[in-house]
PDB file of C-alpha atoms in Angstrom:
ATOM      1  CA  UNK A  22      60.957  91.114 160.941  1.00 45.00           C
ATOM      2  CA  UNK A  23      61.442  94.779 161.681  1.00 50.00           C
ATOM      3  CA  UNK A  24      59.209  96.743 164.019  1.00 74.00           C
ATOM      4  CA  UNK A  25      56.201  98.171 162.195  1.00 92.00           C
ATOM      5  CA  UNK A  26      56.322 101.508 160.428  1.00 96.00           C
ATOM      6  CA  UNK A  27      54.856 104.611 162.038  1.00 98.00           C
ATOM      7  CA  UNK A  28      51.422 105.587 160.734  1.00 98.00           C
ATOM      8  CA  UNK A  29      48.743 108.186 161.427  1.00 98.00           C
ATOM      9  CA  UNK A  30      45.107 108.023 160.306  1.00 98.00           C
ATOM     10  CA  UNK A  31      42.727 110.953 159.777  1.00 98.00           C
ATOM     11  CA  UNK A  32      39.229 111.306 158.346  1.00 98.00           C
ATOM     12  CA  UNK A  33      36.412 108.891 157.583  1.00 96.00           C
ATOM     13  CA  UNK A  34      35.422 107.068 154.416  1.00 97.00           C
ATOM     14  CA  UNK A  35      37.118 104.687 151.985  1.00 97.00           C
ATOM     15  CA  UNK A  36      40.706 103.875 152.944  1.00 98.00           C
ATOM     16  CA  UNK A  37      43.474 105.849 151.228  1.00 99.00           C
ATOM     17  CA  UNK A  38      47.184 105.278 151.915  1.00 99.00           C
ATOM     18  CA  UNK A  39      49.686 108.091 151.259  1.00 99.00           C
ATOM     19  CA  UNK A  40      53.359 107.201 150.699  1.00 99.00           C
ATOM     20  CA  UNK A  41      55.839 110.103 150.781  1.00 98.00           C
ATOM     21  CA  UNK A  42      59.025 110.609 148.802  1.00 97.00           C
ATOM     22  CA  UNK A  43      62.757 110.301 149.418  1.00 96.00           C
ATOM     23  CA  UNK A  44      64.123 111.999 152.529  1.00 96.00           C
ATOM     24  CA  UNK A  45      60.691 113.214 153.656  1.00 96.00           C
ATOM     25  CA  UNK A  46      58.108 111.834 156.141  1.00 97.00           C
ATOM     26  CA  UNK A  47      54.356 111.465 156.487  1.00 97.00           C
ATOM     27  CA  UNK A  48      53.981 114.914 158.034  1.00 96.00           C
ATOM     28  CA  UNK A  49      54.880 116.828 154.864  1.00 96.00           C
ATOM     29  CA  UNK A  50      51.518 116.442 153.127  1.00 97.00           C
ATOM     30  CA  UNK A  51      50.070 119.511 154.866  1.00 94.00           C
ATOM     31  CA  UNK A  52      46.686 120.884 153.789  1.00 96.00           C
ATOM     32  CA  UNK A  53      46.406 118.218 151.066  1.00 98.00           C
ATOM     33  CA  UNK A  54      45.592 115.629 153.760  1.00 98.00           C
ATOM     34  CA  UNK A  55      42.972 117.845 155.403  1.00 98.00           C
ATOM     35  CA  UNK A  56      41.199 118.200 152.070  1.00 98.00           C
ATOM     36  CA  UNK A  57      41.236 114.475 151.292  1.00 98.00           C
ATOM     37  CA  UNK A  58      40.167 113.572 154.842  1.00 98.00           C
ATOM     38  CA  UNK A  59      36.763 115.145 154.191  1.00 97.00           C
ATOM     39  CA  UNK A  60      35.866 112.145 152.005  1.00 97.00           C
ATOM     40  CA  UNK A  61      38.433 109.468 152.870  1.00 98.00           C
ATOM     41  CA  UNK A  62      40.073 107.752 155.816  1.00 98.00           C
ATOM     42  CA  UNK A  63      43.650 108.726 155.065  1.00 99.00           C
ATOM     43  CA  UNK A  64      46.556 106.726 156.462  1.00 99.00           C
ATOM     44  CA  UNK A  65      49.972 108.390 156.391  1.00 99.00           C
ATOM     45  CA  UNK A  66      53.059 106.209 156.669  1.00 99.00           C
ATOM     46  CA  UNK A  67      56.679 107.100 157.418  1.00 98.00           C
ATOM     47  CA  UNK A  68      58.968 105.062 155.166  1.00 98.00           C
ATOM     48  CA  UNK A  69      61.660 102.913 156.845  1.00 97.00           C
ATOM     49  CA  UNK A  70      64.266 105.046 158.581  1.00 96.00           C
ATOM     50  CA  UNK A  71      62.289 108.230 157.899  1.00 97.00           C
ATOM     51  CA  UNK A  72      60.433 110.311 160.483  1.00 97.00           C
ATOM     52  CA  UNK A  73      59.265 108.127 163.359  1.00 97.00           C
ATOM     53  CA  UNK A  74      59.743 104.782 161.574  1.00 97.00           C
ATOM     54  CA  UNK A  75      62.580 102.436 162.581  1.00 94.00           C
ATOM     55  CA  UNK A  76      65.412 101.482 160.295  1.00 85.00           C
ATOM     56  CA  UNK A  77      64.848  98.545 157.971  1.00 68.00           C
ATOM     57  CA  UNK A  78      66.487  95.272 158.948  1.00 74.00           C
ATOM     58  CA  UNK A  79      66.412  93.169 155.816  1.00 76.00           C
ATOM     59  CA  UNK A  80      62.721  93.553 154.985  1.00 85.00           C
ATOM     60  CA  UNK A  81      61.981  95.061 151.585  1.00 93.00           C
ATOM     61  CA  UNK A  82      60.462  98.532 151.834  1.00 96.00           C
ATOM     62  CA  UNK A  83      57.415  97.548 149.803  1.00 97.00           C
ATOM     63  CA  UNK A  84      56.707  94.705 152.244  1.00 96.00           C
ATOM     64  CA  UNK A  85      57.084  97.020 155.236  1.00 96.00           C
ATOM     65  CA  UNK A  86      54.618  99.487 153.704  1.00 98.00           C
ATOM     66  CA  UNK A  87      52.181  96.686 152.848  1.00 98.00           C
ATOM     67  CA  UNK A  88      52.323  95.579 156.488  1.00 96.00           C
ATOM     68  CA  UNK A  89      51.430  99.133 157.570  1.00 97.00           C
ATOM     69  CA  UNK A  90      48.657  99.611 154.997  1.00 98.00           C
ATOM     70  CA  UNK A  91      44.927  98.927 155.377  1.00 98.00           C
ATOM     71  CA  UNK A  92      43.913  95.471 154.073  1.00 98.00           C
ATOM     72  CA  UNK A  93      42.367  97.049 150.971  1.00 98.00           C
ATOM     73  CA  UNK A  94      42.865 100.699 150.041  1.00 98.00           C
ATOM     74  CA  UNK A  95      43.453 103.264 147.366  1.00 98.00           C
ATOM     75  CA  UNK A  96      47.202 103.951 147.221  1.00 99.00           C
ATOM     76  CA  UNK A  97      48.738 107.348 146.467  1.00 99.00           C
ATOM     77  CA  UNK A  98      52.491 107.779 146.239  1.00 99.00           C
ATOM     78  CA  UNK A  99      54.668 110.801 145.608  1.00 98.00           C
ATOM     79  CA  UNK A 100      57.993 110.446 143.747  1.00 97.00           C
ATOM     80  CA  UNK A 101      59.792 107.450 145.358  1.00 98.00           C
ATOM     81  CA  UNK A 102      56.513 106.746 147.145  1.00 98.00           C
ATOM     82  CA  UNK A 103      54.823 106.393 143.752  1.00 99.00           C
ATOM     83  CA  UNK A 104      57.299 103.681 142.784  1.00 98.00           C
ATOM     84  CA  UNK A 105      56.705 101.842 146.050  1.00 98.00           C
ATOM     85  CA  UNK A 106      52.938 102.112 145.573  1.00 99.00           C
ATOM     86  CA  UNK A 107      53.250 100.830 141.996  1.00 99.00           C
ATOM     87  CA  UNK A 108      55.397  97.941 143.237  1.00 98.00           C
ATOM     88  CA  UNK A 109      52.765  97.106 145.874  1.00 99.00           C
ATOM     89  CA  UNK A 110      49.988  97.152 143.275  1.00 99.00           C
ATOM     90  CA  UNK A 111      52.013  94.772 141.120  1.00 98.00           C
ATOM     91  CA  UNK A 112      52.816  92.202 143.821  1.00 98.00           C
ATOM     92  CA  UNK A 113      49.582  92.447 145.850  1.00 98.00           C
ATOM     93  CA  UNK A 114      46.921  93.600 143.373  1.00 98.00           C
ATOM     94  CA  UNK A 115      44.069  92.376 145.577  1.00 98.00           C
ATOM     95  CA  UNK A 116      45.006  95.010 148.174  1.00 98.00           C
ATOM     96  CA  UNK A 117      45.235  98.060 145.893  1.00 98.00           C
ATOM     97  CA  UNK A 118      41.903  99.498 144.671  1.00 98.00           C
ATOM     98  CA  UNK A 119      43.538 102.230 142.629  1.00 98.00           C
ATOM     99  CA  UNK A 120      46.977 103.768 142.149  1.00 99.00           C
ATOM    100  CA  UNK A 121      47.667 107.517 142.097  1.00 99.00           C
ATOM    101  CA  UNK A 122      51.212 108.526 141.165  1.00 99.00           C
ATOM    102  CA  UNK A 123      52.142 112.121 141.999  1.00 99.00           C
ATOM    103  CA  UNK A 124      55.276 113.121 140.114  1.00 98.00           C
ATOM    104  CA  UNK A 125      56.135 109.446 139.926  1.00 98.00           C
ATOM    105  CA  UNK A 126      58.201 107.703 137.280  1.00 98.00           C
ATOM    106  CA  UNK A 127      58.100 103.892 136.962  1.00 98.00           C
ATOM    107  CA  UNK A 128      61.755 104.110 135.938  1.00 98.00           C
ATOM    108  CA  UNK A 129      63.220 107.132 137.755  1.00 96.00           C
ATOM    109  CA  UNK A 130      66.771 106.764 136.416  1.00 95.00           C
ATOM    110  CA  UNK A 131      67.358 107.394 132.736  1.00 95.00           C
ATOM    111  CA  UNK A 132      67.904 104.359 130.498  1.00 96.00           C
ATOM    112  CA  UNK A 133      68.899 104.173 126.837  1.00 95.00           C
ATOM    113  CA  UNK A 134      65.271 103.380 125.975  1.00 96.00           C
ATOM    114  CA  UNK A 135      63.789 105.690 128.630  1.00 97.00           C
ATOM    115  CA  UNK A 136      65.014 109.281 128.258  1.00 96.00           C
ATOM    116  CA  UNK A 137      62.162 110.902 130.237  1.00 95.00           C
ATOM    117  CA  UNK A 138      63.935 110.376 133.557  1.00 94.00           C
ATOM    118  CA  UNK A 139      66.724 111.647 135.800  1.00 92.00           C
ATOM    119  CA  UNK A 140      70.328 111.406 134.661  1.00 90.00           C
ATOM    120  CA  UNK A 141      72.136 108.658 136.641  1.00 90.00           C
ATOM    121  CA  UNK A 142      74.985 111.097 137.284  1.00 90.00           C
ATOM    122  CA  UNK A 143      72.621 113.338 139.255  1.00 89.00           C
ATOM    123  CA  UNK A 144      71.483 110.405 141.401  1.00 91.00           C
ATOM    124  CA  UNK A 145      75.119 109.447 141.928  1.00 92.00           C
ATOM    125  CA  UNK A 146      75.827 113.013 143.004  1.00 92.00           C
ATOM    126  CA  UNK A 147      73.127 112.771 145.662  1.00 91.00           C
ATOM    127  CA  UNK A 148      74.554 109.433 146.824  1.00 94.00           C
ATOM    128  CA  UNK A 149      78.016 110.953 147.220  1.00 95.00           C
ATOM    129  CA  UNK A 150      76.516 113.913 149.072  1.00 94.00           C
ATOM    130  CA  UNK A 151      74.644 111.618 151.483  1.00 94.00           C
ATOM    131  CA  UNK A 152      77.808 109.577 152.042  1.00 93.00           C
ATOM    132  CA  UNK A 153      79.730 112.714 152.971  1.00 93.00           C
ATOM    133  CA  UNK A 154      77.124 114.813 154.770  1.00 91.00           C
ATOM    134  CA  UNK A 155      74.028 112.688 155.505  1.00 89.00           C
ATOM    135  CA  UNK A 156      70.944 114.883 155.786  1.00 90.00           C
ATOM    136  CA  UNK A 157      73.102 117.772 154.577  1.00 90.00           C
ATOM    137  CA  UNK A 158      72.191 116.517 151.112  1.00 90.00           C
ATOM    138  CA  UNK A 159      68.516 117.335 151.569  1.00 91.00           C
ATOM    139  CA  UNK A 160      68.539 121.145 151.073  1.00 90.00           C
ATOM    140  CA  UNK A 161      69.797 120.739 147.504  1.00 89.00           C
ATOM    141  CA  UNK A 162      67.128 118.115 146.833  1.00 90.00           C
ATOM    142  CA  UNK A 163      64.434 120.393 148.249  1.00 90.00           C
ATOM    143  CA  UNK A 164      65.671 123.227 146.053  1.00 91.00           C
ATOM    144  CA  UNK A 165      65.320 121.007 142.982  1.00 90.00           C
ATOM    145  CA  UNK A 166      61.791 120.101 144.061  1.00 91.00           C
ATOM    146  CA  UNK A 167      60.823 123.771 144.198  1.00 91.00           C
ATOM    147  CA  UNK A 168      62.596 124.722 140.971  1.00 92.00           C
ATOM    148  CA  UNK A 169      60.069 125.968 138.435  1.00 91.00           C
ATOM    149  CA  UNK A 170      57.808 127.688 140.964  1.00 90.00           C
ATOM    150  CA  UNK A 171      57.345 131.480 140.910  1.00 88.00           C
ATOM    151  CA  UNK A 172      58.233 131.774 144.633  1.00 85.00           C
ATOM    152  CA  UNK A 173      60.425 128.769 145.439  1.00 87.00           C
ATOM    153  CA  UNK A 174      61.957 130.248 148.600  1.00 89.00           C
ATOM    154  CA  UNK A 175      58.583 130.600 150.295  1.00 87.00           C
ATOM    155  CA  UNK A 176      57.688 126.986 149.593  1.00 86.00           C
ATOM    156  CA  UNK A 177      61.117 125.783 150.674  1.00 89.00           C
ATOM    157  CA  UNK A 178      60.806 127.549 154.006  1.00 91.00           C
ATOM    158  CA  UNK A 179      57.395 125.990 154.691  1.00 89.00           C
ATOM    159  CA  UNK A 180      58.546 122.522 153.646  1.00 90.00           C
ATOM    160  CA  UNK A 181      61.659 122.738 155.825  1.00 90.00           C
ATOM    161  CA  UNK A 182      59.443 123.718 158.749  1.00 91.00           C
ATOM    162  CA  UNK A 183      57.308 120.604 158.299  1.00 90.00           C
ATOM    163  CA  UNK A 184      60.349 118.386 157.834  1.00 91.00           C
ATOM    164  CA  UNK A 185      61.814 119.590 161.115  1.00 91.00           C
ATOM    165  CA  UNK A 186      58.778 118.384 163.069  1.00 94.00           C
ATOM    166  CA  UNK A 187      59.965 114.759 162.933  1.00 96.00           C
ATOM    167  CA  UNK A 188      63.374 113.093 163.288  1.00 95.00           C
ATOM    168  CA  UNK A 189      65.710 113.456 160.332  1.00 94.00           C
ATOM    169  CA  UNK A 190      66.055 110.402 158.094  1.00 96.00           C
ATOM    170  CA  UNK A 191      68.884 108.013 158.841  1.00 92.00           C
ATOM    171  CA  UNK A 192      71.845 108.040 156.452  1.00 94.00           C
ATOM    172  CA  UNK A 193      71.341 104.336 155.753  1.00 94.00           C
ATOM    173  CA  UNK A 194      67.701 104.991 154.834  1.00 95.00           C
ATOM    174  CA  UNK A 195      68.648 107.823 152.482  1.00 96.00           C
ATOM    175  CA  UNK A 196      71.174 105.595 150.721  1.00 95.00           C
ATOM    176  CA  UNK A 197      68.692 102.729 150.496  1.00 95.00           C
ATOM    177  CA  UNK A 198      66.072 105.060 149.025  1.00 95.00           C
ATOM    178  CA  UNK A 199      68.516 106.348 146.414  1.00 95.00           C
ATOM    179  CA  UNK A 200      69.352 102.767 145.495  1.00 95.00           C
ATOM    180  CA  UNK A 201      65.657 102.098 144.919  1.00 95.00           C
ATOM    181  CA  UNK A 202      65.346 105.202 142.745  1.00 95.00           C
ATOM    182  CA  UNK A 203      68.363 104.065 140.748  1.00 94.00           C
ATOM    183  CA  UNK A 204      67.372 100.414 140.351  1.00 95.00           C
ATOM    184  CA  UNK A 205      63.569 100.384 140.159  1.00 95.00           C
ATOM    185  CA  UNK A 206      62.294  99.675 136.647  1.00 98.00           C
ATOM    186  CA  UNK A 207      58.560  99.083 136.956  1.00 98.00           C
ATOM    187  CA  UNK A 208      57.532  99.860 133.400  1.00 98.00           C
ATOM    188  CA  UNK A 209      56.357  96.310 132.711  1.00 98.00           C
ATOM    189  CA  UNK A 210      54.504  96.262 136.031  1.00 98.00           C
ATOM    190  CA  UNK A 211      52.627  99.443 135.107  1.00 98.00           C
ATOM    191  CA  UNK A 212      51.647  97.996 131.735  1.00 98.00           C
ATOM    192  CA  UNK A 213      50.183  94.898 133.395  1.00 98.00           C
ATOM    193  CA  UNK A 214      48.269  96.614 136.225  1.00 98.00           C
ATOM    194  CA  UNK A 215      44.540  95.932 136.302  1.00 96.00           C
ATOM    195  CA  UNK A 216      43.541  98.659 138.790  1.00 98.00           C
ATOM    196  CA  UNK A 217      42.698 102.245 137.734  1.00 98.00           C
ATOM    197  CA  UNK A 218      45.784 104.482 137.526  1.00 99.00           C
ATOM    198  CA  UNK A 219      46.135 108.258 137.846  1.00 99.00           C
ATOM    199  CA  UNK A 220      49.390 109.943 136.848  1.00 99.00           C
ATOM    200  CA  UNK A 221      49.566 113.546 138.050  1.00 99.00           C
ATOM    201  CA  UNK A 222      52.553 115.564 136.863  1.00 98.00           C
ATOM    202  CA  UNK A 223      53.785 119.068 137.596  1.00 97.00           C
ATOM    203  CA  UNK A 224      54.123 121.165 134.451  1.00 97.00           C
ATOM    204  CA  UNK A 225      57.420 122.675 135.671  1.00 96.00           C
ATOM    205  CA  UNK A 226      58.877 119.643 137.481  1.00 95.00           C
ATOM    206  CA  UNK A 227      62.700 119.607 137.327  1.00 93.00           C
ATOM    207  CA  UNK A 228      62.955 116.000 138.590  1.00 94.00           C
ATOM    208  CA  UNK A 229      60.168 114.170 136.735  1.00 96.00           C
ATOM    209  CA  UNK A 230      59.784 115.783 133.289  1.00 94.00           C
ATOM    210  CA  UNK A 231      56.280 116.553 132.093  1.00 96.00           C
ATOM    211  CA  UNK A 232      57.157 114.790 128.819  1.00 96.00           C
ATOM    212  CA  UNK A 233      56.892 111.583 130.841  1.00 98.00           C
ATOM    213  CA  UNK A 234      53.118 111.799 130.447  1.00 98.00           C
ATOM    214  CA  UNK A 235      53.162 110.667 126.825  1.00 97.00           C
ATOM    215  CA  UNK A 236      55.572 107.839 127.641  1.00 98.00           C
ATOM    216  CA  UNK A 237      53.248 106.678 130.430  1.00 98.00           C
ATOM    217  CA  UNK A 238      50.298 106.691 128.039  1.00 97.00           C
ATOM    218  CA  UNK A 239      52.249 104.480 125.657  1.00 97.00           C
ATOM    219  CA  UNK A 240      52.859 102.009 128.492  1.00 98.00           C
ATOM    220  CA  UNK A 241      49.273 102.124 129.748  1.00 98.00           C
ATOM    221  CA  UNK A 242      46.823 103.822 127.365  1.00 98.00           C
ATOM    222  CA  UNK A 243      43.917 103.706 129.827  1.00 97.00           C
ATOM    223  CA  UNK A 244      45.643 105.597 132.653  1.00 98.00           C
ATOM    224  CA  UNK A 245      44.292 108.999 133.608  1.00 98.00           C
ATOM    225  CA  UNK A 246      46.872 111.703 132.995  1.00 98.00           C
ATOM    226  CA  UNK A 247      46.657 115.119 134.650  1.00 98.00           C
ATOM    227  CA  UNK A 248      49.203 117.935 134.368  1.00 98.00           C
ATOM    228  CA  UNK A 249      48.968 120.683 136.977  1.00 97.00           C
ATOM    229  CA  UNK A 250      49.918 124.020 135.439  1.00 96.00           C
ATOM    230  CA  UNK A 251      52.305 126.170 137.437  1.00 95.00           C
ATOM    231  CA  UNK A 252      53.403 123.361 139.757  1.00 96.00           C
ATOM    232  CA  UNK A 253      56.760 121.630 140.110  1.00 95.00           C
ATOM    233  CA  UNK A 254      57.706 118.460 142.032  1.00 95.00           C
ATOM    234  CA  UNK A 255      55.410 119.123 145.015  1.00 95.00           C
ATOM    235  CA  UNK A 256      51.957 119.805 143.514  1.00 97.00           C
ATOM    236  CA  UNK A 257      50.217 118.632 146.697  1.00 97.00           C
ATOM    237  CA  UNK A 258      52.136 121.284 148.631  1.00 95.00           C
ATOM    238  CA  UNK A 259      52.241 124.219 146.217  1.00 95.00           C
ATOM    239  CA  UNK A 260      48.709 123.676 144.845  1.00 96.00           C
ATOM    240  CA  UNK A 261      46.906 121.620 147.523  1.00 97.00           C
ATOM    241  CA  UNK A 262      43.331 122.466 146.526  1.00 98.00           C
ATOM    242  CA  UNK A 263      43.821 121.815 142.821  1.00 98.00           C
ATOM    243  CA  UNK A 264      45.810 118.644 143.466  1.00 98.00           C
ATOM    244  CA  UNK A 265      43.322 117.287 146.016  1.00 98.00           C
ATOM    245  CA  UNK A 266      40.443 118.065 143.652  1.00 98.00           C
ATOM    246  CA  UNK A 267      41.995 116.029 140.837  1.00 98.00           C
ATOM    247  CA  UNK A 268      42.825 113.128 143.145  1.00 98.00           C
ATOM    248  CA  UNK A 269      39.402 113.149 144.808  1.00 98.00           C
ATOM    249  CA  UNK A 270      37.567 113.133 141.472  1.00 97.00           C
ATOM    250  CA  UNK A 271      39.629 110.154 140.322  1.00 98.00           C
ATOM    251  CA  UNK A 272      39.143 108.220 143.573  1.00 97.00           C
ATOM    252  CA  UNK A 273      35.401 108.820 143.760  1.00 94.00           C
ATOM    253  CA  UNK A 274      35.017 107.709 140.148  1.00 94.00           C
ATOM    254  CA  UNK A 275      36.662 104.388 140.963  1.00 91.00           C
ATOM    255  CA  UNK A 276      35.722 103.688 144.569  1.00 78.00           C
ATOM    256  CA  UNK A 277      33.062 101.181 143.563  1.00 68.00           C
ATOM    257  CA  UNK A 278      35.315  99.268 141.153  1.00 58.00           C
TER     258      UNK A 278
END
């Protein structure tokens, strides 16, 4: 078994686990965490091989995150983190009080019956870029995350500053994360979930299309769908107050469930 993942905990209240996206780390949440920590005890985790967490050694990422999570908590995941959180809710439902997916797609790579997703060729392009240049692939990914914002350069500069505060992700971890994004198909798992689900999408997201919302509702009619106007793939970062307000309202509505 690999050494445990790096975590930080802030705030007091019901437990809330935050799982970041591909190539990032638990320090990128910024003001969003401060806002949530007023009502919740927020645990931030660095995914395997990201930030301060060690490289995986055979253990599935979802199992490593479950080992680092509170025994019972609300789970919130962003992008790849949303898929991992959804996977955790499916395999260990007794540990997940609610699931919040920020810009998360249960099937990130486009399929013939799932067009509201990323083209496999784009994912393959990122894989080739990581193979050739490692973390040199991240600036292009960050630029795509900010695409659709009125001032993308300002956000990019702030995000790069936060990213630089922890070790860069290992090449092996980046490749493993891309493989998860390519292979994960959790549509059936989402349909069968019993816990409350929030799907929060960015209206201008270039990576997870806003049209996904209707497809998610078809999979799970009782999920709560929110679309944040003016935001792209990082609503927690570009619109922290609005994003935290939507998440907090959802969590407080379901904390007693």
